[in-house]
Short mmCIF file of C-alpha atoms (C1' of nucleotides) in Angstrom, two decimals:
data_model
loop_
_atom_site.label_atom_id
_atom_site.label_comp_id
_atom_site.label_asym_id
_atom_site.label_seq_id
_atom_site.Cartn_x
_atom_site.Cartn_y
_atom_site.Cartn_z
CA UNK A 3 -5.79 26.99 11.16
CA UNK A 4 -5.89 24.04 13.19
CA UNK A 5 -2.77 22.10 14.24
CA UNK A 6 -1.66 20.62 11.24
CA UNK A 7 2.17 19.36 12.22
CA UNK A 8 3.20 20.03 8.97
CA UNK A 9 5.57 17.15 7.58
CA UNK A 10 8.12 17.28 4.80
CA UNK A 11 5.98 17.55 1.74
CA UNK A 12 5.79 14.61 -0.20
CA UNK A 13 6.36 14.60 -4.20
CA UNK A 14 5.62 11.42 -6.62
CA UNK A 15 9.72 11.59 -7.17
CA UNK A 16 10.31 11.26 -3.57
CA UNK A 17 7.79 8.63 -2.82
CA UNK A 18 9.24 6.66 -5.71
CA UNK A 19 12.68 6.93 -4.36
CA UNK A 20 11.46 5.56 -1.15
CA UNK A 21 9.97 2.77 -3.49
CA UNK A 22 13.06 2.38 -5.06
CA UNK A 23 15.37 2.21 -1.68
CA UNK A 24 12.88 -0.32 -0.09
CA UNK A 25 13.68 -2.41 -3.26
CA UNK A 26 10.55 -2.32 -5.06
CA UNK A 27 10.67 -1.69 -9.23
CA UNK A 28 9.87 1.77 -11.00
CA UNK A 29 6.63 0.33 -12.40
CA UNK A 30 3.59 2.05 -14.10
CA UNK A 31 1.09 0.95 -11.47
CA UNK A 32 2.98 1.78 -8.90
CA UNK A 33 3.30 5.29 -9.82
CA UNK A 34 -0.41 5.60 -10.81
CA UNK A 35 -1.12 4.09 -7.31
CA UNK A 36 1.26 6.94 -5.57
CA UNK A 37 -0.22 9.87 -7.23
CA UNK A 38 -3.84 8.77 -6.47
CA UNK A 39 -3.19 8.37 -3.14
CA UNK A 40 -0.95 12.08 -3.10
CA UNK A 41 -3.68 13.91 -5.05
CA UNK A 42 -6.51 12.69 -2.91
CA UNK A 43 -4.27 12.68 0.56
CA UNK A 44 -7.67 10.85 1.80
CA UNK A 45 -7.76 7.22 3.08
CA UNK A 46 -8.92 5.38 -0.46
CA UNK A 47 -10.22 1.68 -0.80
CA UNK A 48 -8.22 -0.18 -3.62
CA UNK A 49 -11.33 -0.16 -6.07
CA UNK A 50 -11.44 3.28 -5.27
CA UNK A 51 -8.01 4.22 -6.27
CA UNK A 52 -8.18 1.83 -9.53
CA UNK A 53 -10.98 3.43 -10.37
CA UNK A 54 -9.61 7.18 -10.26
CA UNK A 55 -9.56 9.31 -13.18
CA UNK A 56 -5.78 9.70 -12.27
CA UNK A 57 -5.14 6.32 -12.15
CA UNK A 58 -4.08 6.28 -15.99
CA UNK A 59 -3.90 2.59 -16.60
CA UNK A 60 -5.88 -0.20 -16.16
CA UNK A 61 -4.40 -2.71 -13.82
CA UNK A 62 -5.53 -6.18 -12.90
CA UNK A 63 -7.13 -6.23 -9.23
CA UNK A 64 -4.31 -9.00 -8.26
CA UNK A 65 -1.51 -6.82 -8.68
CA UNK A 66 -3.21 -4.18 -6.95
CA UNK A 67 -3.56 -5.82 -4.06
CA UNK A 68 -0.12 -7.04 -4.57
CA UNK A 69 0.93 -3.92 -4.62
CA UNK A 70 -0.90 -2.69 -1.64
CA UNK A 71 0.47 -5.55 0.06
CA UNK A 72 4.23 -4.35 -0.44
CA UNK A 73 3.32 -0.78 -0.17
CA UNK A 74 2.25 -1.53 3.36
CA UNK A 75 4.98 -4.08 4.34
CA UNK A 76 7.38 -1.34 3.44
CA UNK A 77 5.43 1.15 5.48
CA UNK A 78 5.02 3.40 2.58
CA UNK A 79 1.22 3.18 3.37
CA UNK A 80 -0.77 2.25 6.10
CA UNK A 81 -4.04 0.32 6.36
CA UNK A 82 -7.26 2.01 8.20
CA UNK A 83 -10.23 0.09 9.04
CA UNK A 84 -13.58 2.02 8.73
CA UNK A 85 -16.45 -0.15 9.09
CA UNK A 86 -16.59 -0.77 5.22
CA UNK A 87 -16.25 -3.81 3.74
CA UNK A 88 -13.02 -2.84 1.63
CA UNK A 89 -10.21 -1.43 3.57
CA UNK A 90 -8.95 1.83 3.00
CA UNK A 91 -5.14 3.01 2.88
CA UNK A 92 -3.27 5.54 3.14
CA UNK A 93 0.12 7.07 2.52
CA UNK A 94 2.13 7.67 5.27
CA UNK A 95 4.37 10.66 6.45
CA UNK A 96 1.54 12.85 6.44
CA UNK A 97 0.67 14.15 9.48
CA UNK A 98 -1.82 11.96 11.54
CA UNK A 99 -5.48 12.12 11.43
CA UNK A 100 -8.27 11.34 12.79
CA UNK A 101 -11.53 11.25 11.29
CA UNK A 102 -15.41 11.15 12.19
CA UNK A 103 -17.13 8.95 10.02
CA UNK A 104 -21.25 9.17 9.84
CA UNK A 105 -22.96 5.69 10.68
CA UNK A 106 -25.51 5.51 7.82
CA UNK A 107 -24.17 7.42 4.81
CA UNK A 108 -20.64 6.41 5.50
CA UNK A 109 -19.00 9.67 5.09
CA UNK A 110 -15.48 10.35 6.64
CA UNK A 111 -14.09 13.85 7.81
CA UNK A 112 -11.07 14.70 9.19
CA UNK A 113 -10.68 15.84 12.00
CA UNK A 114 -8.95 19.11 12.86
CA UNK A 115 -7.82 18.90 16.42
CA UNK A 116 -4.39 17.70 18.57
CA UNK A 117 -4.88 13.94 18.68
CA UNK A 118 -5.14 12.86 23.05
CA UNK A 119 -3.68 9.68 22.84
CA UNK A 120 0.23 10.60 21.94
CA UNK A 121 0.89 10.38 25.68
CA UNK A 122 -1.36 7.17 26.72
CA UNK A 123 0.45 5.75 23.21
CA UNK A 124 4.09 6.34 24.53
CA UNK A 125 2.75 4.73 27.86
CA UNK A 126 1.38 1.50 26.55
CA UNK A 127 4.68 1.27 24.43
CA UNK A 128 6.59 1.12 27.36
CA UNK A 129 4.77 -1.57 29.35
CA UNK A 130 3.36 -3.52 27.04
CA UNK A 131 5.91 -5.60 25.23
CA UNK A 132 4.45 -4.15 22.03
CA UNK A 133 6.76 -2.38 19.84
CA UNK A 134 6.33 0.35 16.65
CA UNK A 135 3.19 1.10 18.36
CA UNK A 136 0.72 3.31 16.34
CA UNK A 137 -2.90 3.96 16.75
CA UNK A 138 -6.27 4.56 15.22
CA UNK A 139 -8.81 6.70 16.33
CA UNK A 140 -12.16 6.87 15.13
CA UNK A 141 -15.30 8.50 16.15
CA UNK A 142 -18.55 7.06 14.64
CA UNK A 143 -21.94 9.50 14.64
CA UNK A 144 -25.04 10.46 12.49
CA UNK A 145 -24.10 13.49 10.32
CA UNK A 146 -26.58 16.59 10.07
CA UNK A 147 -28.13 15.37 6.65
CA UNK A 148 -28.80 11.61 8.17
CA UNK A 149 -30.90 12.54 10.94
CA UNK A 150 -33.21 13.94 8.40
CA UNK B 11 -7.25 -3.02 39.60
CA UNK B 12 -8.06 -0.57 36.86
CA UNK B 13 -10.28 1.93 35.62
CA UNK B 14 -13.34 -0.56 34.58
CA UNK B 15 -16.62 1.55 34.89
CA UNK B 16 -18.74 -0.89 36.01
CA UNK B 17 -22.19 -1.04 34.14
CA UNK B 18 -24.72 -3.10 35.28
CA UNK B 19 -24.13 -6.62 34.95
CA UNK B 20 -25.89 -8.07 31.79
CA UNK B 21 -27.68 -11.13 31.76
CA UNK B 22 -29.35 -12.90 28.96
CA UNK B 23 -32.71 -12.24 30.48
CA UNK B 24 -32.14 -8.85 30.53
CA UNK B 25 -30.91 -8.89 27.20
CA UNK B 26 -33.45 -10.35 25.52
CA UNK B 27 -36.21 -8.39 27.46
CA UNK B 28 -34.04 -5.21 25.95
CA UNK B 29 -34.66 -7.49 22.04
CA UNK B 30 -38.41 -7.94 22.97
CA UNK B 31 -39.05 -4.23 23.84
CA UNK B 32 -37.27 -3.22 20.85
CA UNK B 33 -39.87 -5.47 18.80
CA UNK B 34 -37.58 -8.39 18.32
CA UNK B 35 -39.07 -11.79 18.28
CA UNK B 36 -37.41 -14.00 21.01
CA UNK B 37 -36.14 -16.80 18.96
CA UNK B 38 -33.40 -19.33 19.34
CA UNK B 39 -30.43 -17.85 17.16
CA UNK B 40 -31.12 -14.87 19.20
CA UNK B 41 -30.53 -16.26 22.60
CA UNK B 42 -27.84 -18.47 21.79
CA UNK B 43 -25.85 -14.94 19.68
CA UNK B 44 -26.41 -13.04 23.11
CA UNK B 45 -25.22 -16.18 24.85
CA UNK B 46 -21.93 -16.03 23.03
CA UNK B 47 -21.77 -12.72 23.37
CA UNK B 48 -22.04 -12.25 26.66
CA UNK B 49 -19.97 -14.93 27.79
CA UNK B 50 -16.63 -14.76 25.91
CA UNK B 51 -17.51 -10.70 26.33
CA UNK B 52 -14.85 -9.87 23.88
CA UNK B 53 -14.92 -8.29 20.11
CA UNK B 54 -16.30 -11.63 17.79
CA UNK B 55 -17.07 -12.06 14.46
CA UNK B 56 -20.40 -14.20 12.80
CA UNK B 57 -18.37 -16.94 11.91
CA UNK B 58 -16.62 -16.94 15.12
CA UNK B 59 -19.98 -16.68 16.90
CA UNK B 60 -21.26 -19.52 15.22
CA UNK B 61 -18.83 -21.61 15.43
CA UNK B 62 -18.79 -21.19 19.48
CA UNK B 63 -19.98 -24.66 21.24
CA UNK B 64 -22.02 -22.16 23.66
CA UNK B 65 -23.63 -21.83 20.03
CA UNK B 66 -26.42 -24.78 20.75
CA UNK B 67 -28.06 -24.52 17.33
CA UNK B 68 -26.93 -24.63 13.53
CA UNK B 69 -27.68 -21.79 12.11
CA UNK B 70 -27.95 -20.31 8.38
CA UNK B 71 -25.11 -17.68 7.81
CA UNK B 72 -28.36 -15.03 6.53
CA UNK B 73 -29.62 -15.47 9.42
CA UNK B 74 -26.88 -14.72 11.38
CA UNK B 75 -25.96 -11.10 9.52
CA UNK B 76 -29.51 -10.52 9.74
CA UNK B 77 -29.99 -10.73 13.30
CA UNK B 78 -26.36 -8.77 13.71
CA UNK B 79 -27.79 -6.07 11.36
CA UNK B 80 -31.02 -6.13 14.10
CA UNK B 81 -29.33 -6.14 16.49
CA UNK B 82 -26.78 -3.33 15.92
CA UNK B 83 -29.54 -1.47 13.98
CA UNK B 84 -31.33 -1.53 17.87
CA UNK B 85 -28.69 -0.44 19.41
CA UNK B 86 -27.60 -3.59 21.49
CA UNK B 87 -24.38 -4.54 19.94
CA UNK B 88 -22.12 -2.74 18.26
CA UNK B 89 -19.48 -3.27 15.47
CA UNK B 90 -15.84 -2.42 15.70
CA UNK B 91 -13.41 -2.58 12.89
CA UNK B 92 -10.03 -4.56 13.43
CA UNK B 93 -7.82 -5.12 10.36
CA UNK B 94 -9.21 -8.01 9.87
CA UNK B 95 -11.66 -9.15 6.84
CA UNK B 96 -14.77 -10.02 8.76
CA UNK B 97 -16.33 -7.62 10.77
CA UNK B 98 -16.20 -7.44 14.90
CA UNK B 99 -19.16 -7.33 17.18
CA UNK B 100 -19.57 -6.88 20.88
CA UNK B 101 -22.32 -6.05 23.56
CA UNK B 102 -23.30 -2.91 24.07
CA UNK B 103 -23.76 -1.82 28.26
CA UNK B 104 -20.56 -3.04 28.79
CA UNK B 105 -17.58 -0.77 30.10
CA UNK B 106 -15.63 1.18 26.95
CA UNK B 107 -12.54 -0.51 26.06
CA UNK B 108 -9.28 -0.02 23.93
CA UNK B 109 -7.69 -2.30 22.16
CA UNK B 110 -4.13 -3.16 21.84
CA UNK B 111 -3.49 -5.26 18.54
CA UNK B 112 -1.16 -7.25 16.99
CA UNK B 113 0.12 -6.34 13.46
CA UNK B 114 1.45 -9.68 12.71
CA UNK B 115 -0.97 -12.19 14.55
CA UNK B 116 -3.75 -10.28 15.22
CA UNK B 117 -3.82 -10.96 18.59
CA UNK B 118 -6.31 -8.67 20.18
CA UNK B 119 -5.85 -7.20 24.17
CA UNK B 120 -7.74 -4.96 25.90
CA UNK B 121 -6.44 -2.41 26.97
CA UNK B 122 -6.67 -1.81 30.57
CA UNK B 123 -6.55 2.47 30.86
CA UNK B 124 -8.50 5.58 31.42
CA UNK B 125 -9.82 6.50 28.11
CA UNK B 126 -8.57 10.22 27.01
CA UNK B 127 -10.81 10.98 24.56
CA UNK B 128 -14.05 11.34 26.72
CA UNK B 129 -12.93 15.36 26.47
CA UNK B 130 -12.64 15.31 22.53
CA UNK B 131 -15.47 13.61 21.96
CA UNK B 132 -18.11 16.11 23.69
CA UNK B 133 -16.25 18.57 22.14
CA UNK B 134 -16.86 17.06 18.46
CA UNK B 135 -20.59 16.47 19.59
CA UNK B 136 -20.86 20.38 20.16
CA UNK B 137 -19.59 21.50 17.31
CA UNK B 138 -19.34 18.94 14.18
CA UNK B 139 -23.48 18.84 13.91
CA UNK B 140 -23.26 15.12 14.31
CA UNK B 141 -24.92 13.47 16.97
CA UNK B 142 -25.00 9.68 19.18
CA UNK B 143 -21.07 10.04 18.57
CA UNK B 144 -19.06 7.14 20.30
CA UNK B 145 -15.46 6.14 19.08
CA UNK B 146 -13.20 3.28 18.33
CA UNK B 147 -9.83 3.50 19.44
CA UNK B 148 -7.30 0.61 18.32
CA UNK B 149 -3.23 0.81 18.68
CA UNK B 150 -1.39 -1.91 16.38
CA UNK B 151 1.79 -2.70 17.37
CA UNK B 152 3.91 -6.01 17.01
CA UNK B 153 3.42 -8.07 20.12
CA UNK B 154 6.57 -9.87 21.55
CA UNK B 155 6.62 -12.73 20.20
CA UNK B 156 5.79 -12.11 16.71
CA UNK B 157 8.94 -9.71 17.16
CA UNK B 158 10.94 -12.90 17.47
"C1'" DT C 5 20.30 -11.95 -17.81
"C1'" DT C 6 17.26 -12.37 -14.00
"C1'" DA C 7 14.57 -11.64 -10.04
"C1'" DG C 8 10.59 -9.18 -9.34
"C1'" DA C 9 5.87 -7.54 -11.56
"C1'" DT C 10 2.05 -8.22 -14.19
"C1'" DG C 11 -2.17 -10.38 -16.44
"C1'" DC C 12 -5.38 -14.07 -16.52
"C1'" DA C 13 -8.23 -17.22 -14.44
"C1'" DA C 14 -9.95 -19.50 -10.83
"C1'" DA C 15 -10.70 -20.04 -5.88
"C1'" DC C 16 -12.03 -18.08 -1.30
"C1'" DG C 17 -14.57 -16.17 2.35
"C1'" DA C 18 -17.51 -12.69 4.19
"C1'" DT C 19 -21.77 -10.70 3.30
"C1'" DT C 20 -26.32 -9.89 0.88
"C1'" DT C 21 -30.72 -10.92 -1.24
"C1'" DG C 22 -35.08 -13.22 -2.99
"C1'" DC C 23 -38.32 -16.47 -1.81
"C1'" DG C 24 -41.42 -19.65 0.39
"C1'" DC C 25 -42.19 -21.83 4.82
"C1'" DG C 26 -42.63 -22.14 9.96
"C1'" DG C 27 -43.07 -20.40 14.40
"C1'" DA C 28 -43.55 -16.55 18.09
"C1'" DA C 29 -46.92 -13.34 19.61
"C1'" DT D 16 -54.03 -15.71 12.62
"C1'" DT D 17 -50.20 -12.71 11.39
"C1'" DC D 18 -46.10 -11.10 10.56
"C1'" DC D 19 -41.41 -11.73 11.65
"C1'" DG D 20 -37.56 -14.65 11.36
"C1'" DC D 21 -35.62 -18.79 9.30
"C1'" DG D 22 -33.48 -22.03 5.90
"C1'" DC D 23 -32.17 -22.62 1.23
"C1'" DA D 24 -29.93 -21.21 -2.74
"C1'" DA D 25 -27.72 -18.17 -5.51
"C1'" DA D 26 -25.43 -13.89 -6.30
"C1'" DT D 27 -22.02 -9.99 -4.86
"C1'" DC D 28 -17.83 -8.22 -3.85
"C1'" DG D 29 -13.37 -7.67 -1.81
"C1'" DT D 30 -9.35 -10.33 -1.68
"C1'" DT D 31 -6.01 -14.20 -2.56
"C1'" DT D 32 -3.33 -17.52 -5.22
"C1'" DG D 33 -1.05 -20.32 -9.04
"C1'" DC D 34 1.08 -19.92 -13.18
"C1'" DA D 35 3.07 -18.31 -17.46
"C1'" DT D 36 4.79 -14.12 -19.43
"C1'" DC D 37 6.96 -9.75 -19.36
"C1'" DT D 38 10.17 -6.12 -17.88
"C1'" DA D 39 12.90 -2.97 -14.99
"C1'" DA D 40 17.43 -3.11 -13.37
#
DNA sequence: TTAGATGCAAACGATTTGCGCGGAA
DNA sequence: TTCCGCGCAAATCGTTTGCATCTAA
């Protein structure tokens, strides 16, 4: 089973709410955004999410990225960086993850184990000057089907 | 002092020998990309590389990502994903590091610590099925100054 | 009514690709 | 002499920005 540290589970109402607090407007695209993200619960690149069945509108790319933009400075999501080109996001208030990503067809697992660094994070937090520390932890390989 | 794991010390001789055995030709954007590399020893990306005054030549923007794409494709440097647009790349043979990153400026520090995820990641290697696995492990944080 | 969102269009910057030439082996 | 690597040029693709219009509050 894992060690999933099981968060408060996160509905489209509630996410919007948080929208709505941080001061952002009840729009269309920002609920199709939400729900993509919720229904996948998988980091997503903005074409990606645009171009999800469940994204019910279409949407210019500029307010997209707009919206990704204020999404993120409002810490409703959270920006990972595989080694695509496009940059894949998140929601957060889901438990953390890890994932193991294979070098040459690019796909991304998650992993299923107690992430090591919680104790090294707390450390550098304390001595580094850096605050609302957070980290990202990647492991890079060639996948079963890639090595042929 | 630290926990640097010395490796043996790199020199561009050595480096390009490592290009030549690996079928490389030994050309001038080659030596003066390892040049770079080696001495700022630090994450870079292309344009950052290029624009280096250790960077004696001009040099065509293909054929920079091309030799990059050799070069990682051999093995001798590596790429590692920051937030920011352009892709990272550093020298291989050096001593793992951690980075410690700034959310705001994108100030990037190395991170001076034992890495704890040496454990986790012989453990994935056992028992995901993927194999050559090495991570990436970045904390973001906002630095001092950017905190005002 | 009004500040915040969106669409449109155009610009940007990193990265990729085809092609013919020049140089390292 | 032979390929491999290079410069040139053009195309891709993710992302950003200015501006006029629209809309949630």
């Amino acid at each position: 089973m894992g060690h999933t540290h099981s968060h408060t589970p996160q509905t489209i109402d509630a996410l919007l709410d948080a929208c709505r607090a941080a001061g952002m407007r009840r729009t269309m695209a920002l609920r199709c955004f939400l729900e993509v993200l919720l229904e996948e619960s998988r980091p997503m690149t903005l074409p990606e999410i645009a171009g999800h069945p469940r994204f019910g509108i279409t949407c210019d790319p500029a307010t997209l990225y707009r919206l990704a933009a204020r999404l993120e400075e409002h810490r409703l999501i959270r920006q990972i960086g595989f080694h695509s080109r496009a940059a894949h996001y998140l929601l957060r208030g889901g438990a953390h993850q890890d994932y193991l990503i294979c070098r040459d067809c690019g796909s991304i697992a998650v992993l299923d184990v107690e992430c090591p660094v919680h104790e090294l994070e707390k450390n550098i937090e304390t001595t580094s000057g850096f605050s609302d520390i957070e980290h990202e932890l990647e492991f890079y390989g060639t996948c079963r089907a890639c090595r042929n």
